[in-house]
Coordinates of C-alpha atoms and ligand atoms in Angstrom, one line a residue:
M14 CA -4.5 -0.7 -25.2
T15 CA -6.9 1.1 -23.0
L16 CA -5.5 1.3 -19.3
K17 CA -8.3 1.1 -16.6
L18 CA -5.9 2.1 -13.9
G19 CA -2.7 4.6 -14.2
C20 CA -0.3 4.3 -11.2
I21 CA 2.9 6.8 -10.5
A22 CA 5.0 5.2 -7.7
D23 CA 7.6 7.5 -6.3
D24 CA 10.2 4.7 -6.0
Y25 CA 11.0 1.3 -7.6
T26 CA 10.3 -0.9 -4.6
G27 CA 6.9 0.8 -3.9
A28 CA 6.1 0.2 -7.5
S29 CA 6.8 -3.5 -7.3
D30 CA 4.8 -3.7 -4.4
L31 CA 1.6 -1.9 -5.8
A32 CA 2.2 -4.0 -9.2
N33 CA 2.1 -7.2 -7.1
T34 CA -1.1 -6.0 -5.2
L35 CA -2.8 -5.2 -8.5
T36 CA -2.1 -8.4 -10.2
R37 CA -3.0 -10.3 -7.1
A38 CA -6.5 -8.5 -7.3
G39 CA -6.6 -9.5 -10.9
L40 CA -5.5 -6.6 -12.9
R41 CA -3.0 -7.5 -15.6
T42 CA -0.2 -5.1 -14.6
V43 CA 3.3 -4.2 -15.8
Q44 CA 5.8 -1.9 -13.7
T45 CA 7.6 0.6 -16.3
I46 CA 10.9 2.4 -14.9
G47 CA 10.4 6.1 -15.9
V48 CA 7.8 6.9 -18.7
P49 CA 7.8 4.1 -21.2
A50 CA 9.6 4.9 -24.5
D51 CA 7.1 4.5 -27.6
D52 CA 8.8 1.4 -28.8
L53 CA 8.8 -0.4 -25.6
A54 CA 6.5 -3.6 -26.4
L55 CA 4.0 -3.9 -23.7
P56 CA 1.9 -6.8 -23.2
E57 CA -2.0 -6.2 -23.1
V58 CA -2.6 -4.9 -19.5
D59 CA -5.4 -3.2 -17.3
A60 CA -3.0 -1.3 -15.2
V61 CA 0.6 0.3 -15.7
V62 CA 2.8 1.4 -12.7
V63 CA 5.4 4.0 -13.8
S64 CA 8.1 3.9 -11.2
L65 CA 9.9 7.2 -10.6
K66 CA 12.6 7.7 -8.3
S67 CA 10.9 10.9 -7.0
R68 CA 10.6 10.3 -3.2
S69 CA 13.9 12.3 -2.1
I70 CA 14.6 14.4 -4.9
E71 CA 13.9 18.2 -5.3
A72 CA 10.1 18.7 -5.2
S73 CA 9.8 20.7 -8.6
V74 CA 11.6 17.8 -10.4
A75 CA 9.5 15.4 -8.7
V76 CA 6.7 17.3 -9.8
A77 CA 7.4 17.7 -13.5
R78 CA 8.2 13.7 -13.8
S79 CA 5.1 12.8 -12.2
R80 CA 3.1 15.3 -14.3
E81 CA 4.8 13.6 -17.6
A82 CA 4.0 10.0 -16.2
D83 CA 0.4 11.5 -15.7
K84 CA 0.0 12.6 -19.0
W85 CA 1.4 9.2 -20.7
L86 CA -0.9 7.2 -18.5
R87 CA -4.0 9.5 -19.4
G88 CA -2.9 9.3 -23.0
R89 CA -3.5 5.6 -22.8
G90 CA -6.9 5.6 -21.5
A91 CA -6.5 5.9 -17.7
D92 CA -9.3 7.9 -16.1
H93 CA -7.9 7.4 -12.7
V94 CA -4.4 7.8 -11.6
L95 CA -3.1 6.8 -8.3
F96 CA 0.0 8.5 -6.8
K97 CA 1.9 5.6 -4.9
I98 CA 3.5 6.8 -2.1
C99 CA 5.1 4.8 1.0
S100 CA 2.8 3.1 3.5
T101 CA 5.1 4.9 6.0
F102 CA 4.5 8.5 4.3
D103 CA 8.4 8.5 3.7
S104 CA 8.4 12.4 2.8
T105 CA 9.8 15.8 4.5
D106 CA 8.4 19.2 5.0
A107 CA 9.7 20.2 1.6
G108 CA 7.9 17.3 -0.2
N109 CA 7.3 15.1 -2.3
I110 CA 3.7 14.0 -1.3
G111 CA 2.1 17.6 -1.3
P112 CA 3.7 19.2 -4.0
V113 CA 3.2 16.3 -6.6
M114 CA -0.7 15.8 -5.2
D115 CA -1.1 19.5 -5.6
A116 CA 0.2 19.3 -9.2
L117 CA -1.8 16.0 -10.4
A118 CA -5.1 17.2 -8.7
G119 CA -4.7 20.6 -10.4
D120 CA -4.2 19.1 -13.8
A121 CA -7.1 16.6 -13.2
G122 CA -9.2 19.3 -12.2
D123 CA -10.1 17.1 -9.0
G124 CA -11.6 19.4 -6.1
I125 CA -10.8 16.9 -3.1
V126 CA -8.1 14.3 -3.2
L127 CA -8.3 11.0 -1.1
V128 CA -5.5 10.2 0.8
T129 CA -4.3 7.2 2.8
P130 CA -1.1 5.2 3.1
A131 CA -3.0 2.4 5.1
F132 CA -2.1 -1.1 4.1
P133 CA -3.6 -3.5 6.9
E134 CA -1.6 -6.6 5.4
T135 CA 1.4 -5.1 6.3
R136 CA 0.4 -3.8 9.4
R137 CA 0.1 0.3 8.4
T138 CA -3.1 1.4 9.6
V139 CA -4.8 5.0 9.7
Y140 CA -7.2 6.1 12.7
Q141 CA -8.0 9.4 13.5
G142 CA -5.5 10.8 10.8
N143 CA -2.6 9.0 13.1
L144 CA -0.5 6.5 11.2
F145 CA 0.6 3.3 13.1
V146 CA 3.3 0.7 12.0
G147 CA 2.3 -2.4 13.7
H148 CA 1.1 -1.5 17.3
V149 CA 3.2 2.0 17.5
P150 CA 2.6 5.4 16.1
L151 CA 4.9 6.3 13.0
N152 CA 7.1 8.4 15.2
E153 CA 7.7 5.7 17.7
S154 CA 8.5 3.3 14.7
P155 CA 12.0 2.3 13.4
L156 CA 11.0 4.9 10.9
K157 CA 12.0 7.5 13.2
D158 CA 15.6 6.6 12.2
H159 CA 15.2 6.5 8.6
P160 CA 18.5 7.6 6.8
L161 CA 16.8 9.9 4.2
N162 CA 13.2 11.2 5.7
P163 CA 13.0 10.4 9.3
M164 CA 9.5 10.6 10.4
H165 CA 8.8 12.4 13.6
D166 CA 5.0 13.2 13.5
A167 CA 2.2 10.3 13.3
N168 CA -0.5 12.9 12.6
L169 CA -0.7 12.9 8.9
V170 CA -3.3 15.6 8.7
R171 CA -0.3 17.9 10.1
V172 CA 2.2 16.3 8.2
L173 CA 0.6 16.9 4.5
A174 CA -0.4 20.3 5.6
R175 CA 3.0 21.2 5.7
Q176 CA 3.7 20.2 2.6
S177 CA 0.6 20.9 0.4
R178 CA -1.0 24.3 -0.6
R179 CA -4.1 22.6 -0.2
R180 CA -6.2 22.7 3.3
I181 CA -6.3 19.0 4.7
G182 CA -9.1 17.4 6.5
L183 CA -9.9 14.1 7.6
V184 CA -12.5 11.1 6.9
D185 CA -12.8 9.0 10.0
L186 CA -13.1 5.4 10.2
A187 CA -16.7 5.8 11.7
T188 CA -17.5 7.4 8.2
V189 CA -15.5 4.6 6.3
V190 CA -17.3 1.8 7.8
H191 CA -20.3 2.8 6.6
G192 CA -19.1 2.3 2.9
P193 CA -18.4 4.2 -0.2
E194 CA -21.4 6.5 -0.3
A195 CA -20.8 7.7 3.1
V196 CA -17.1 8.4 2.2
G197 CA -18.3 10.2 -0.9
H198 CA -20.7 12.3 1.0
R199 CA -18.0 13.3 3.7
L200 CA -15.5 14.3 0.8
A201 CA -18.1 16.3 -0.5
E202 CA -18.9 18.1 2.4
L203 CA -15.4 18.9 3.4
A204 CA -14.7 20.2 -0.2
G205 CA -17.7 22.4 0.5
Q206 CA -15.6 24.0 3.0
G207 CA -12.8 24.6 1.2
I208 CA -10.9 21.5 1.9
G209 CA -8.7 20.3 -0.9
A210 CA -7.5 16.8 0.4
A211 CA -8.3 14.5 3.1
I212 CA -6.4 11.9 5.1
V213 CA -9.0 8.7 5.2
D214 CA -8.7 6.0 8.1
A215 CA -8.6 2.5 7.5
V216 CA -7.9 -0.2 9.8
F217 CA -9.2 -3.4 8.2
D218 CA -9.1 -5.1 4.8
A219 CA -12.6 -4.4 4.3
D220 CA -12.2 -0.4 4.8
L221 CA -9.9 -0.7 1.6
S222 CA -13.0 -1.6 -0.5
A223 CA -15.1 1.2 0.4
I224 CA -12.1 3.5 -0.1
G225 CA -11.3 2.1 -3.5
A226 CA -14.8 2.5 -4.6
A227 CA -15.2 6.1 -3.3
A228 CA -11.9 7.0 -4.9
L229 CA -12.9 5.5 -8.5
K230 CA -15.4 8.2 -8.4
S231 CA -12.7 10.9 -8.7
R232 CA -9.4 11.3 -11.1
V233 CA -6.5 11.3 -8.7
S234 CA -5.9 9.7 -5.4
V235 CA -2.9 9.3 -3.0
G236 CA -1.8 6.4 -1.0
A237 CA 0.0 3.0 -0.8
S238 CA -0.8 -0.5 -1.8
G239 CA -3.9 -0.7 0.2
I240 CA -6.0 1.6 -1.7
G241 CA -4.6 0.1 -4.8
L242 CA -6.4 -3.1 -3.8
G243 CA -9.4 -1.1 -2.9
L244 CA -9.2 0.5 -6.5
A245 CA -8.6 -3.0 -8.0
R246 CA -11.5 -4.4 -6.3
A247 CA -13.8 -1.7 -7.1
L248 CA -12.6 -1.8 -10.8
V249 CA -13.4 -5.8 -10.9
A250 CA -16.6 -5.2 -9.2
A251 CA -18.0 -2.6 -11.7
G252 CA -16.9 -5.0 -14.5
H253 CA -14.7 -2.6 -15.9
V254 CA -11.8 -5.5 -15.6
H255 CA -12.2 -9.2 -15.8
S256 CA -10.2 -10.7 -13.3
H257 CA -7.2 -12.7 -14.6
S258 CA -5.2 -15.1 -12.7
L259 CA -1.5 -14.7 -12.2
A260 CA 0.8 -15.6 -15.7
H261 CA 3.4 -17.9 -14.0
H262 CA 5.8 -17.5 -16.9
A263 CA 6.7 -14.4 -15.3
D264 CA 8.9 -16.2 -13.0
A265 CA 10.1 -18.9 -14.9
P266 CA 13.4 -20.3 -14.3
V267 CA 16.5 -18.2 -15.9
G268 CA 19.4 -20.1 -14.3
G269 CA 22.7 -18.1 -14.1
M270 CA 24.3 -17.2 -10.7
A271 CA 22.5 -15.4 -7.9
A272 CA 23.3 -12.3 -5.7
C273 CA 21.7 -10.0 -3.0
L274 CA 22.6 -6.6 -2.2
A275 CA 21.2 -4.5 0.7
G276 CA 21.4 -0.6 1.2
S277 CA 18.4 -0.5 3.4
C278 CA 19.4 0.3 7.2
S279 CA 15.9 -0.6 8.2
Q280 CA 15.4 -2.9 11.2
A281 CA 13.8 -5.7 9.2
T282 CA 16.6 -5.4 6.7
L283 CA 19.4 -5.9 9.5
Q284 CA 17.6 -8.8 11.1
Q285 CA 17.3 -10.4 7.6
I286 CA 21.1 -9.9 6.7
A287 CA 21.7 -11.5 10.3
Q288 CA 19.6 -14.7 9.2
A289 CA 21.3 -14.7 5.8
E290 CA 24.8 -15.2 7.5
R291 CA 23.8 -18.6 8.2
I292 CA 23.0 -19.9 4.6
M293 CA 25.5 -17.7 2.6
P294 CA 28.8 -15.6 2.5
V295 CA 28.1 -12.1 3.8
L296 CA 30.1 -9.0 3.0
R297 CA 29.6 -6.0 5.2
L298 CA 30.9 -2.9 3.2
D299 CA 32.9 -0.3 5.1
A300 CA 30.4 2.7 4.5
E301 CA 33.3 5.2 5.3
R302 CA 35.3 3.6 2.5
L303 CA 32.5 3.4 0.1
V304 CA 31.7 7.1 0.4
A305 CA 35.3 8.0 -0.1
G306 CA 35.6 5.7 -3.1
A307 CA 38.5 4.1 -1.6
G308 CA 38.4 0.8 -3.6
E309 CA 35.5 -0.7 -1.5
T310 CA 33.5 -1.6 -4.6
E311 CA 36.3 -3.5 -6.6
R312 CA 37.1 -5.3 -3.3
A313 CA 33.6 -6.4 -2.7
L314 CA 33.4 -7.5 -6.5
A315 CA 36.7 -9.5 -6.2
W316 CA 35.3 -11.1 -2.9
A317 CA 31.9 -11.9 -4.7
V318 CA 33.6 -13.3 -8.0
E319 CA 35.6 -15.7 -6.1
R320 CA 32.6 -17.1 -4.3
L321 CA 29.5 -16.9 -6.8
G322 CA 30.3 -20.1 -8.3
R323 CA 29.7 -22.2 -5.3
G324 CA 26.3 -20.2 -4.6
P325 CA 24.6 -16.8 -3.7
V326 CA 26.3 -14.0 -1.9
L327 CA 25.0 -11.1 -0.2
I328 CA 26.8 -7.7 -0.1
A329 CA 25.3 -4.8 2.5
S330 CA 26.3 -1.5 3.3
S331 CA 23.2 -1.5 5.9
A332 CA 24.0 -0.4 9.2
G333 CA 22.2 0.5 12.2
P334 CA 21.4 4.3 13.5
D335 CA 24.7 5.0 15.3
Q336 CA 26.7 4.0 12.3
V337 CA 24.6 5.8 9.8
G338 CA 24.8 8.8 11.8
A339 CA 28.4 9.0 12.1
V340 CA 28.9 8.8 8.2
Q341 CA 26.1 11.4 8.0
A342 CA 27.7 13.6 10.2
K343 CA 30.9 13.6 8.3
H344 CA 29.7 13.7 4.9
G345 CA 25.8 14.9 5.0
R346 CA 22.8 13.1 5.1
E347 CA 22.1 13.4 0.9
A348 CA 26.0 12.9 -0.1
A349 CA 26.5 9.9 1.8
G350 CA 23.1 8.3 0.6
H351 CA 23.7 9.1 -2.9
A352 CA 27.2 8.1 -3.0
I353 CA 26.3 4.7 -1.1
E354 CA 23.5 4.0 -3.5
Q355 CA 26.0 4.7 -6.6
A356 CA 28.4 2.2 -5.2
M357 CA 25.6 -0.5 -4.8
A358 CA 24.8 0.3 -8.6
D359 CA 28.3 -0.2 -9.7
L360 CA 28.5 -3.4 -7.5
A361 CA 25.2 -4.4 -9.5
D362 CA 26.7 -3.6 -12.7
G363 CA 29.7 -5.5 -12.0
L364 CA 28.0 -8.8 -10.8
V365 CA 25.6 -8.8 -13.8
R366 CA 28.7 -8.5 -15.9
T367 CA 30.2 -11.4 -14.4
G368 CA 27.1 -13.5 -15.1
V369 CA 24.4 -12.8 -12.2
R370 CA 20.9 -13.4 -13.4
R371 CA 18.9 -13.3 -10.1
L372 CA 19.7 -10.2 -8.1
I373 CA 17.8 -9.5 -4.8
V374 CA 18.0 -6.0 -3.9
A375 CA 16.9 -4.4 -0.6
G376 CA 16.1 -0.8 -0.2
G377 CA 14.0 1.5 -1.9
E378 CA 16.5 4.2 -3.2
T379 CA 19.1 1.3 -3.7
S380 CA 16.8 -0.4 -6.0
G381 CA 16.3 2.7 -8.0
A382 CA 20.0 3.2 -8.0
V383 CA 20.7 -0.5 -9.3
V384 CA 17.7 -0.7 -11.7
D385 CA 18.8 2.5 -13.5
R386 CA 22.2 1.4 -13.6
L387 CA 21.1 -2.0 -15.3
N388 CA 19.0 0.1 -17.9
I389 CA 16.1 -2.1 -17.3
P390 CA 12.9 -0.5 -18.8
G391 CA 10.2 -2.7 -17.1
F392 CA 9.0 -5.7 -15.3
Q393 CA 6.4 -8.2 -15.3
V394 CA 5.1 -9.6 -12.0
G395 CA 5.8 -13.0 -10.4
R396 CA 4.9 -14.7 -7.5
E397 CA 4.6 -13.1 -4.0
I398 CA 7.9 -13.4 -2.2
A399 CA 6.5 -11.9 1.1
A400 CA 3.8 -9.1 1.2
G401 CA 4.5 -6.6 -0.9
V402 CA 7.4 -7.9 -2.7
P403 CA 7.0 -10.0 -6.0
V404 CA 9.6 -11.9 -8.2
L405 CA 10.0 -9.6 -11.1
R406 CA 11.1 -10.6 -14.7
A407 CA 12.9 -7.9 -16.7
I408 CA 11.2 -6.9 -20.1
G409 CA 13.0 -5.3 -22.8
A410 CA 16.6 -5.5 -20.8
E411 CA 20.0 -5.3 -22.4
T412 CA 21.1 -7.8 -19.7
G413 CA 18.7 -10.3 -21.5
D414 CA 16.4 -12.7 -19.4
M415 CA 16.8 -11.8 -15.7
L416 CA 14.8 -12.2 -12.5
L417 CA 14.9 -9.5 -9.7
A418 CA 13.3 -8.8 -6.3
L419 CA 13.4 -5.1 -5.1
K420 CA 12.7 -5.2 -1.5
S421 CA 11.1 -2.4 0.5
G422 CA 13.7 -1.7 3.5
N423 CA 10.9 -2.6 5.9
F424 CA 9.2 -5.5 4.3
G425 CA 9.5 -9.4 4.2
G426 CA 10.1 -11.7 7.3
P427 CA 13.5 -12.8 8.8
Q428 CA 14.2 -15.4 6.2
F429 CA 13.4 -13.0 3.5
F430 CA 16.5 -13.7 1.3
A431 CA 16.4 -17.5 1.5
D432 CA 12.4 -17.2 0.6
A433 CA 13.3 -15.0 -2.4
L434 CA 16.2 -17.5 -3.6
G435 CA 13.6 -20.3 -3.2
L436 CA 11.3 -18.8 -5.8
M437 CA 14.0 -17.3 -8.0
Q438 CA 15.5 -20.3 -10.0
Ligands
ADP521 N1 26.0 2.6 6.4 C1 25.2 3.3 5.6 N2 25.6 4.8 6.3 C2 25.0 5.6 5.8 N3 24.0 5.7 4.9 C3 23.8 4.4 4.3 C4 24.3 3.1 4.7 N4 24.1 2.0 3.9 C5 22.9 2.7 3.2 N5 22.6 3.9 3.3 C6 21.9 4.8 2.6 O1 20.4 4.6 3.2 C7 19.5 5.0 2.5 C8 18.7 3.7 2.6 O2 17.2 3.8 1.5 P1 16.7 2.9 0.8 O3 17.6 1.8 0.2 O4 15.4 3.6 0.4 O5 15.9 1.9 2.1 P2 14.6 1.7 2.7 O6 13.9 0.9 1.4 O7 15.1 1.0 4.0 O8 14.1 2.9 2.7 C9 20.3 4.9 1.0 O9 20.3 6.3 0.4 C10 21.6 4.3 1.1 O10 22.6 4.8 0.2
LIG522 O1 4.1 1.3 0.8 C1 5.4 0.9 1.2 O2 5.7 0.8 2.3 C2 6.5 0.3 0.1 O3 5.8 -0.1 -1.1 C3 7.5 1.1 -0.1 O4 7.0 2.5 -1.0 C4 8.8 1.2 0.6 O5 9.6 2.2 0.4 P1 11.3 1.8 0.7 O6 11.1 1.5 2.1 O7 11.9 2.9 0.4 O8 11.7 0.8 -0.1

């Protein structure tokens, strides 16, 4: 197997978003959880997305894990490695986008790194270095209230400069519209001025093709699914990959019971939970009791077991900014987040032991905790439920055949849970 593209994703939902995008662009892709063990049987593929849970951990650990993944991917022939970050640039001033980018670019010997979280299909656009979520700047979007990494600055040149040792520049839209050569030219100019990374504007889908073709000339790039799409298109256009259509057996029915877990507190997920209440029993967990370990998971599991035989159920810790703030004020941001993630992982484990084989998880960190607990080594990509969210089939899992959907908090329409269950039989 010689990889045409290597990818390192900083969370599991982000990885499935990227694997979905690459698959749809014609690349045979698998998503692995962590660096694959040598005995994991991988099908013949063009791209591997190594999923890390490195977005909200200590920067030095994120760097070490990313370098290990990079080494594995390059050892399998990947000339270009994309570091997949969130399309809303989720990070703090301590990292982890800047430190990981610096390390990967240093190892690859790249002079200047192309960086863009733009993903127009999900309404993430970048103009003059400013990230917009829909029609508002990042700092006015719901991401300002994210439980782990609230985003208060839309200017990504500034945001990345606070995290990176490299000087950060900008390739603006007026350059991007002139195509890959113009982008390459501008990057070379910036590199000549001692700039080590550049935020690249992208507003329309066509901008991604120019960016992907320019990025392929270097060894590392940083961005979300949009640049992944650009890279995939460039690989197909250059004849490095023969476009493949999606293998539909990836989401062939597994039967078994179905359940949904939500740990995301995004506005989109809160709305989706409210809609789900119309079609299935929904249990809203008491976050305070979850953090205190006061028997809340056992209560939830008993509640689910009673109902699962009659159809899917949804269990959610999700809450609005005021309630999240109150729990965090009492227990600390990280401790609260971690305790709730572990409680959701306990629940997932209990549900699977009870016979659940179709599991939908909302939230990136939440999905990471759940997939780790279930000890699933990798996924094949099935049909798309919503932009950025595919049906996943577990490969090499102790749980046996299982379908999952790992939903980024912000993704999916109001009926997401119903849409997912419809495609996961
Ligand atoms: N009621 C709550 N109070 C405080 N934190 C919560 C609550 N429910 C979930 N969380 C935490 O919020 C974080 C949500 O992050 P994540 O799962 O990545 O969702 P998203 O995809 O929206 O970013 C997790 O750490 C989760 O444990
Ligand atoms: O790029 C994106 O927006 C997603 O792929 C992603 O990374 C989402 O992260 P979470 O919202 O934490 O799931």
